Amino acid sequence: MGQLTMSSEEERKPVGQQKPMESAANRKKSEVKPAKLGREVQARLGQQLRAMYDDVVNQGVPDRFADLVNRLDGSNKDKH
Amino acid sequence: MDESVRKSVLAAVPSLRAFAISLCGNVDRADDLVQETMVRALANIDSFQPGTNMSAWLFTILRNHFRSEYRKRRREVEDSDGHYADSLKQQPEQHGQVEFTEFRKALAQLPSDQREALILVGASGFSYEEAANICGCAVGTIKSRVNRARTRLAELLAIDGVNDFGPDEQTRAVLAGGE
């Protein structure tokens, strides 16, 4: 009987040891976090960069430039 | 002018403007830069090799022209804050403009070689090889410039934009715990 109790306590020991293991895992996770944040920041930078750029791209071709090409094209035709 | 050439030149204009604004940080000056680029390009259209990338060719002309002409006004151009504030006032009100203001300010603080590399690869969609051709340098140089630009930009925005790029939850917990 006593032996049974002993063994069940022994069995419990490894279960109790899971706590330090968990906290070790947590520690590992938190150590990894800055690198993960770095990637998130990189992704956000990329998004913002493209959003800023596309904001201009989406304005299309201002008349000024269409007119310019027409004018330059016209003067070319006159020459030839 | 060949119709296909004419079309491909016009098709490149929106992206050229975005690149030019990123380079010089001023819409009016950027549009002048694009105009001068197009005049030069069309005057030398015979030197464009059909079948190659028209956009990359125009970007190269714009970039070289910016380097030679606008460098003379460098001090004025890189007088960042006041200049940027002025240029942004000229832009139409659009959602997200405030966000871009912060971003553009940070971008303006990068060395110009890093800025152009980051824009070409990260926004214009050129490959490292194409960007290297446009900038007239080695592929490895472009890669290292892009990396340095990203790192610096992240640092700058972490300082300036606490809400967007600020402390993560862990840091906040530590800060809160200190109270």
mmCIF file of C-alpha atoms in Angstrom:
data_model
loop_
_atom_site.group_PDB
_atom_site.id
_atom_site.type_symbol
_atom_site.label_atom_id
_atom_site.label_comp_id
_atom_site.label_asym_id
_atom_site.label_seq_id
_atom_site.Cartn_x
_atom_site.Cartn_y
_atom_site.Cartn_z
ATOM 1 C CA MET A 1 0.000 0.000 0.000
ATOM 2 C CA GLY A 2 2.769 2.325 1.101
ATOM 3 C CA GLN A 3 4.642 1.407 -1.996
ATOM 4 C CA LEU A 4 1.643 2.288 -4.126
ATOM 5 C CA THR A 5 1.449 5.738 -2.545
ATOM 6 C CA MET A 6 5.155 6.193 -3.086
ATOM 7 C CA SER A 7 4.921 5.241 -6.705
ATOM 8 C CA SER A 8 1.957 7.487 -7.312
ATOM 9 C CA GLU A 9 3.920 10.365 -5.763
ATOM 10 C CA GLU A 10 6.810 9.483 -8.020
ATOM 11 C CA GLU A 11 4.445 9.477 -10.946
ATOM 12 C CA ARG A 12 3.257 12.880 -9.927
ATOM 13 C CA LYS A 13 6.785 14.230 -9.878
ATOM 14 C CA PRO A 14 7.262 14.327 -13.610
ATOM 15 C CA VAL A 15 3.830 15.950 -13.863
ATOM 16 C CA GLY A 16 5.016 18.627 -11.421
ATOM 17 C CA GLN A 17 8.143 19.094 -13.501
ATOM 18 C CA GLN A 18 6.042 20.254 -16.413
ATOM 19 C CA LYS A 19 5.809 23.674 -14.805
ATOM 20 C CA PRO A 20 9.451 24.647 -15.256
ATOM 21 C CA MET A 21 9.280 23.179 -18.748
ATOM 22 C CA GLU A 22 6.322 25.388 -19.584
ATOM 23 C CA SER A 23 8.040 28.493 -18.341
ATOM 24 C CA ALA A 24 11.137 27.556 -20.318
ATOM 25 C CA ALA A 25 8.953 27.318 -23.398
ATOM 26 C CA ASN A 26 7.442 30.690 -22.586
ATOM 27 C CA ARG A 27 10.854 32.185 -22.179
ATOM 28 C CA LYS A 28 11.851 30.854 -25.553
ATOM 29 C CA LYS A 29 8.737 32.348 -27.100
ATOM 30 C CA SER A 30 9.440 35.782 -25.662
ATOM 31 C CA GLU A 31 13.030 35.625 -26.852
ATOM 32 C CA VAL A 32 11.775 34.941 -30.361
ATOM 33 C CA LYS A 33 9.289 37.805 -30.238
ATOM 34 C CA PRO A 34 11.564 40.732 -31.229
ATOM 35 C CA ALA A 35 12.518 38.929 -34.458
ATOM 36 C CA LYS A 36 8.877 38.280 -35.223
ATOM 37 C CA LEU A 37 8.054 41.916 -34.542
ATOM 38 C CA GLY A 38 10.840 42.833 -36.921
ATOM 39 C CA ARG A 39 9.166 40.891 -39.686
ATOM 40 C CA GLU A 40 5.845 42.504 -38.878
ATOM 41 C CA VAL A 41 7.423 45.929 -39.047
ATOM 42 C CA GLN A 42 9.067 45.027 -42.360
ATOM 43 C CA ALA A 43 5.713 43.918 -43.738
ATOM 44 C CA ARG A 44 4.076 47.128 -42.557
ATOM 45 C CA LEU A 45 6.858 49.209 -44.046
ATOM 46 C CA GLY A 46 6.334 47.468 -47.358
ATOM 47 C CA GLN A 47 2.597 48.078 -47.216
ATOM 48 C CA GLN A 48 3.008 51.758 -46.371
ATOM 49 C CA LEU A 49 5.637 52.228 -49.031
ATOM 50 C CA ARG A 50 3.391 50.745 -51.706
ATOM 51 C CA ALA A 51 0.320 52.595 -50.414
ATOM 52 C CA MET A 52 2.184 55.907 -50.593
ATOM 53 C CA TYR A 53 3.504 55.105 -54.058
ATOM 54 C CA ASP A 54 0.206 53.783 -55.412
ATOM 55 C CA ASP A 55 -1.554 56.866 -54.104
ATOM 56 C CA VAL A 56 0.349 58.799 -56.783
ATOM 57 C CA VAL A 57 0.170 56.049 -59.412
ATOM 58 C CA ASN A 58 -3.619 55.981 -59.077
ATOM 59 C CA GLN A 59 -3.786 59.653 -60.059
ATOM 60 C CA GLY A 60 -3.167 58.399 -63.595
ATOM 61 C CA VAL A 61 -1.663 60.528 -66.356
ATOM 62 C CA PRO A 62 -2.197 64.263 -65.770
ATOM 63 C CA ASP A 63 -3.296 66.166 -68.906
ATOM 64 C CA ARG A 64 -0.005 68.020 -68.839
ATOM 65 C CA PHE A 65 1.869 64.874 -69.872
ATOM 66 C CA ALA A 66 -0.617 63.664 -72.448
ATOM 67 C CA ASP A 67 -0.455 67.142 -74.012
ATOM 68 C CA LEU A 68 3.326 67.071 -73.900
ATOM 69 C CA VAL A 69 3.526 63.775 -75.782
ATOM 70 C CA ASN A 70 1.050 65.056 -78.365
ATOM 71 C CA ARG A 71 3.056 68.247 -78.796
ATOM 72 C CA LEU A 72 6.405 66.451 -79.086
ATOM 73 C CA ASP A 73 4.881 63.904 -81.412
ATOM 74 C CA GLY A 74 3.423 66.702 -83.550
ATOM 75 C CA SER A 75 6.739 68.547 -83.795
ATOM 76 C CA ASN A 76 8.411 65.271 -84.754
ATOM 77 C CA LYS A 77 5.920 64.724 -87.542
ATOM 78 C CA ASP A 78 6.481 68.275 -88.797
ATOM 79 C CA LYS A 79 10.215 67.617 -88.995
ATOM 80 C CA HIS A 80 9.895 64.406 -90.971
ATOM 81 C CA MET B 1 6.130 58.364 -83.142
ATOM 82 C CA ASP B 2 5.197 54.728 -83.180
ATOM 83 C CA GLU B 3 1.820 54.215 -81.522
ATOM 84 C CA SER B 4 3.124 51.430 -79.294
ATOM 85 C CA VAL B 5 6.063 53.590 -78.174
ATOM 86 C CA ARG B 6 3.715 56.464 -77.458
ATOM 87 C CA LYS B 7 1.469 54.193 -75.423
ATOM 88 C CA SER B 8 4.277 52.681 -73.404
ATOM 89 C CA VAL B 9 5.743 56.119 -72.649
ATOM 90 C CA LEU B 10 2.379 57.383 -71.386
ATOM 91 C CA ALA B 11 1.782 54.166 -69.455
ATOM 92 C CA ALA B 12 4.990 54.772 -67.511
ATOM 93 C CA VAL B 13 4.002 58.312 -66.449
ATOM 94 C CA PRO B 14 2.064 57.468 -63.248
ATOM 95 C CA SER B 15 4.909 55.356 -61.890
ATOM 96 C CA LEU B 16 7.532 57.895 -62.999
ATOM 97 C CA ARG B 17 5.668 60.577 -61.048
ATOM 98 C CA ALA B 18 5.493 58.384 -57.949
ATOM 99 C CA PHE B 19 9.222 57.704 -58.228
ATOM 100 C CA ALA B 20 10.029 61.372 -58.819
ATOM 101 C CA ILE B 21 7.950 62.513 -55.837
ATOM 102 C CA SER B 22 9.709 59.940 -53.668
ATOM 103 C CA LEU B 23 13.077 61.217 -54.872
ATOM 104 C CA CYS B 24 12.615 64.943 -54.500
ATOM 105 C CA GLY B 25 9.704 65.177 -52.074
ATOM 106 C CA ASN B 26 7.957 67.964 -53.910
ATOM 107 C CA VAL B 27 5.081 67.433 -56.316
ATOM 108 C CA ASP B 28 5.726 70.435 -58.557
ATOM 109 C CA ARG B 29 9.412 69.733 -58.828
ATOM 110 C CA ALA B 30 8.686 66.055 -59.429
ATOM 111 C CA ASP B 31 6.342 66.875 -62.294
ATOM 112 C CA ASP B 32 8.997 69.138 -63.822
ATOM 113 C CA LEU B 33 11.435 66.256 -63.476
ATOM 114 C CA VAL B 34 9.036 63.893 -65.246
ATOM 115 C CA GLN B 35 8.442 66.444 -67.998
ATOM 116 C CA GLU B 36 12.185 66.962 -68.549
ATOM 117 C CA THR B 37 12.620 63.189 -68.571
ATOM 118 C CA MET B 38 9.993 62.762 -71.260
ATOM 119 C CA VAL B 39 11.439 65.528 -73.422
ATOM 120 C CA ARG B 40 14.853 63.894 -73.205
ATOM 121 C CA ALA B 41 13.487 60.419 -73.782
ATOM 122 C CA LEU B 42 11.469 61.368 -76.840
ATOM 123 C CA ALA B 43 14.388 63.353 -78.278
ATOM 124 C CA ASN B 44 16.504 60.218 -77.942
ATOM 125 C CA ILE B 45 13.832 57.658 -78.697
ATOM 126 C CA ASP B 46 16.075 56.138 -81.387
ATOM 127 C CA SER B 47 18.443 54.951 -78.668
ATOM 128 C CA PHE B 48 15.646 52.947 -77.050
ATOM 129 C CA GLN B 49 15.978 49.308 -78.007
ATOM 130 C CA PRO B 50 12.581 47.936 -79.010
ATOM 131 C CA GLY B 51 11.618 44.890 -76.992
ATOM 132 C CA THR B 52 13.425 46.080 -73.881
ATOM 133 C CA ASN B 53 11.690 47.531 -70.838
ATOM 134 C CA MET B 54 10.459 51.055 -71.672
ATOM 135 C CA SER B 55 9.653 51.748 -68.047
ATOM 136 C CA ALA B 56 13.169 50.830 -66.886
ATOM 137 C CA TRP B 57 14.656 52.976 -69.664
ATOM 138 C CA LEU B 58 12.597 56.005 -68.602
ATOM 139 C CA PHE B 59 13.389 55.428 -64.925
ATOM 140 C CA THR B 60 17.098 55.402 -65.784
ATOM 141 C CA ILE B 61 16.821 58.724 -67.613
ATOM 142 C CA LEU B 62 14.809 60.261 -64.790
ATOM 143 C CA ARG B 63 17.174 59.000 -62.124
ATOM 144 C CA ASN B 64 20.290 60.237 -63.951
ATOM 145 C CA HIS B 65 18.698 63.593 -64.671
ATOM 146 C CA PHE B 66 17.693 63.945 -61.028
ATOM 147 C CA ARG B 67 21.208 63.072 -59.944
ATOM 148 C CA SER B 68 22.889 65.605 -62.221
ATOM 149 C CA GLU B 69 20.443 68.520 -62.118
ATOM 150 C CA TYR B 70 18.749 68.269 -58.790
ATOM 151 C CA ARG B 71 21.865 67.540 -56.834
ATOM 152 C CA LYS B 72 22.868 71.132 -57.426
ATOM 153 C CA ARG B 73 19.878 72.131 -55.359
ATOM 154 C CA ARG B 74 20.553 69.399 -52.875
ATOM 155 C CA ARG B 75 20.686 71.581 -49.812
ATOM 156 C CA GLU B 76 17.320 73.014 -50.712
ATOM 157 C CA VAL B 77 15.812 69.641 -51.587
ATOM 158 C CA GLU B 78 17.034 67.875 -48.487
ATOM 159 C CA ASP B 79 15.951 70.674 -46.198
ATOM 160 C CA SER B 80 13.362 68.129 -45.329
ATOM 161 C CA ASP B 81 10.674 69.190 -42.896
ATOM 162 C CA GLY B 82 9.695 72.607 -44.182
ATOM 163 C CA HIS B 83 9.986 71.423 -47.740
ATOM 164 C CA TYR B 84 7.906 68.366 -47.197
ATOM 165 C CA ALA B 85 5.242 70.307 -45.378
ATOM 166 C CA ASP B 86 5.009 72.651 -48.387
ATOM 167 C CA SER B 87 4.880 69.866 -50.930
ATOM 168 C CA LEU B 88 2.219 67.996 -49.028
ATOM 169 C CA LYS B 89 0.011 71.068 -48.834
ATOM 170 C CA GLN B 90 -0.063 71.005 -52.616
ATOM 171 C CA GLN B 91 -1.453 67.505 -52.695
ATOM 172 C CA PRO B 92 -5.168 66.936 -52.861
ATOM 173 C CA GLU B 93 -6.806 65.897 -49.613
ATOM 174 C CA GLN B 94 -6.993 62.162 -49.517
ATOM 175 C CA HIS B 95 -7.592 59.609 -46.858
ATOM 176 C CA GLY B 96 -4.455 58.304 -45.291
ATOM 177 C CA GLN B 97 -2.591 61.467 -46.178
ATOM 178 C CA VAL B 98 -1.508 61.992 -42.590
ATOM 179 C CA GLU B 99 -0.029 58.531 -42.521
ATOM 180 C CA PHE B 100 1.879 59.249 -45.726
ATOM 181 C CA THR B 101 3.137 62.537 -44.292
ATOM 182 C CA GLU B 102 4.861 60.681 -41.471
ATOM 183 C CA PHE B 103 6.140 58.087 -43.862
ATOM 184 C CA ARG B 104 7.435 60.629 -46.362
ATOM 185 C CA LYS B 105 9.207 62.537 -43.617
ATOM 186 C CA ALA B 106 10.986 59.361 -42.557
ATOM 187 C CA LEU B 107 11.773 58.508 -46.173
ATOM 188 C CA ALA B 108 13.263 61.987 -46.660
ATOM 189 C CA GLN B 109 15.760 61.315 -43.915
ATOM 190 C CA LEU B 110 17.297 58.367 -45.734
ATOM 191 C CA PRO B 111 20.431 58.869 -47.821
ATOM 192 C CA SER B 112 19.280 59.326 -51.421
ATOM 193 C CA ASP B 113 21.000 56.177 -52.713
ATOM 194 C CA GLN B 114 19.160 54.085 -50.113
ATOM 195 C CA ARG B 115 15.888 55.858 -50.785
ATOM 196 C CA GLU B 116 15.957 55.254 -54.541
ATOM 197 C CA ALA B 117 16.937 51.598 -54.077
ATOM 198 C CA LEU B 118 14.100 50.995 -51.633
ATOM 199 C CA ILE B 119 11.524 52.688 -53.880
ATOM 200 C CA LEU B 120 12.622 50.875 -57.029
ATOM 201 C CA VAL B 121 12.530 47.445 -55.397
ATOM 202 C CA GLY B 122 9.875 47.914 -52.725
ATOM 203 C CA ALA B 123 7.358 50.072 -54.585
ATOM 204 C CA SER B 124 8.071 50.278 -58.326
ATOM 205 C CA GLY B 125 8.319 46.512 -58.513
ATOM 206 C CA PHE B 126 11.681 46.269 -60.250
ATOM 207 C CA SER B 127 13.881 43.256 -59.621
ATOM 208 C CA TYR B 128 17.203 43.760 -57.861
ATOM 209 C CA GLU B 129 18.866 43.303 -61.260
ATOM 210 C CA GLU B 130 16.706 45.940 -62.941
ATOM 211 C CA ALA B 131 17.221 48.347 -60.048
ATOM 212 C CA ALA B 132 20.983 47.780 -60.298
ATOM 213 C CA ASN B 133 20.854 48.630 -64.013
ATOM 214 C CA ILE B 134 18.826 51.765 -63.372
ATOM 215 C CA CYS B 135 21.230 52.952 -60.672
ATOM 216 C CA GLY B 136 24.353 51.802 -62.510
ATOM 217 C CA CYS B 137 25.677 49.681 -59.661
ATOM 218 C CA ALA B 138 26.110 46.047 -58.632
ATOM 219 C CA VAL B 139 23.161 43.884 -57.582
ATOM 220 C CA GLY B 140 24.780 43.318 -54.186
ATOM 221 C CA THR B 141 25.000 47.074 -53.668
ATOM 222 C CA ILE B 142 21.274 47.453 -54.309
ATOM 223 C CA LYS B 143 20.481 44.626 -51.894
ATOM 224 C CA SER B 144 22.564 46.154 -49.143
ATOM 225 C CA ARG B 145 21.078 49.626 -49.754
ATOM 226 C CA VAL B 146 17.552 48.221 -49.584
ATOM 227 C CA ASN B 147 18.340 46.410 -46.339
ATOM 228 C CA ARG B 148 19.880 49.458 -44.752
ATOM 229 C CA ALA B 149 16.974 51.611 -45.908
ATOM 230 C CA ARG B 150 14.423 49.237 -44.361
ATOM 231 C CA THR B 151 16.281 49.073 -41.069
ATOM 232 C CA ARG B 152 16.698 52.839 -40.863
ATOM 233 C CA LEU B 153 13.079 53.466 -41.835
ATOM 234 C CA ALA B 154 11.864 51.065 -39.151
ATOM 235 C CA GLU B 155 13.999 52.881 -36.604
ATOM 236 C CA LEU B 156 12.751 56.288 -37.678
ATOM 237 C CA LEU B 157 9.109 55.268 -37.634
ATOM 238 C CA ALA B 158 9.457 53.488 -34.309
ATOM 239 C CA ILE B 159 10.587 56.783 -32.857
ATOM 240 C CA ASP B 160 8.091 59.026 -34.606
ATOM 241 C CA GLY B 161 4.972 56.882 -34.807
ATOM 242 C CA VAL B 162 4.548 55.330 -31.377
ATOM 243 C CA ASN B 163 1.034 54.103 -32.098
ATOM 244 C CA ASP B 164 1.884 52.333 -35.316
ATOM 245 C CA PHE B 165 5.356 51.097 -34.706
ATOM 246 C CA GLY B 166 5.710 51.556 -30.964
ATOM 247 C CA PRO B 167 6.136 49.200 -28.038
ATOM 248 C CA ASP B 168 4.718 45.723 -28.454
ATOM 249 C CA GLU B 169 2.470 44.205 -25.786
ATOM 250 C CA GLN B 170 5.405 42.791 -23.911
ATOM 251 C CA THR B 171 7.060 46.183 -23.582
ATOM 252 C CA ARG B 172 3.768 47.801 -22.596
ATOM 253 C CA ALA B 173 3.354 45.133 -19.853
ATOM 254 C CA VAL B 174 6.813 45.955 -18.555
ATOM 255 C CA LEU B 175 6.041 49.670 -18.631
ATOM 256 C CA ALA B 176 2.695 49.149 -16.908
ATOM 257 C CA GLY B 177 4.337 46.945 -14.296
ATOM 258 C CA GLY B 178 6.698 49.737 -13.436
ATOM 259 C CA GLU B 179 3.858 52.054 -12.428
#
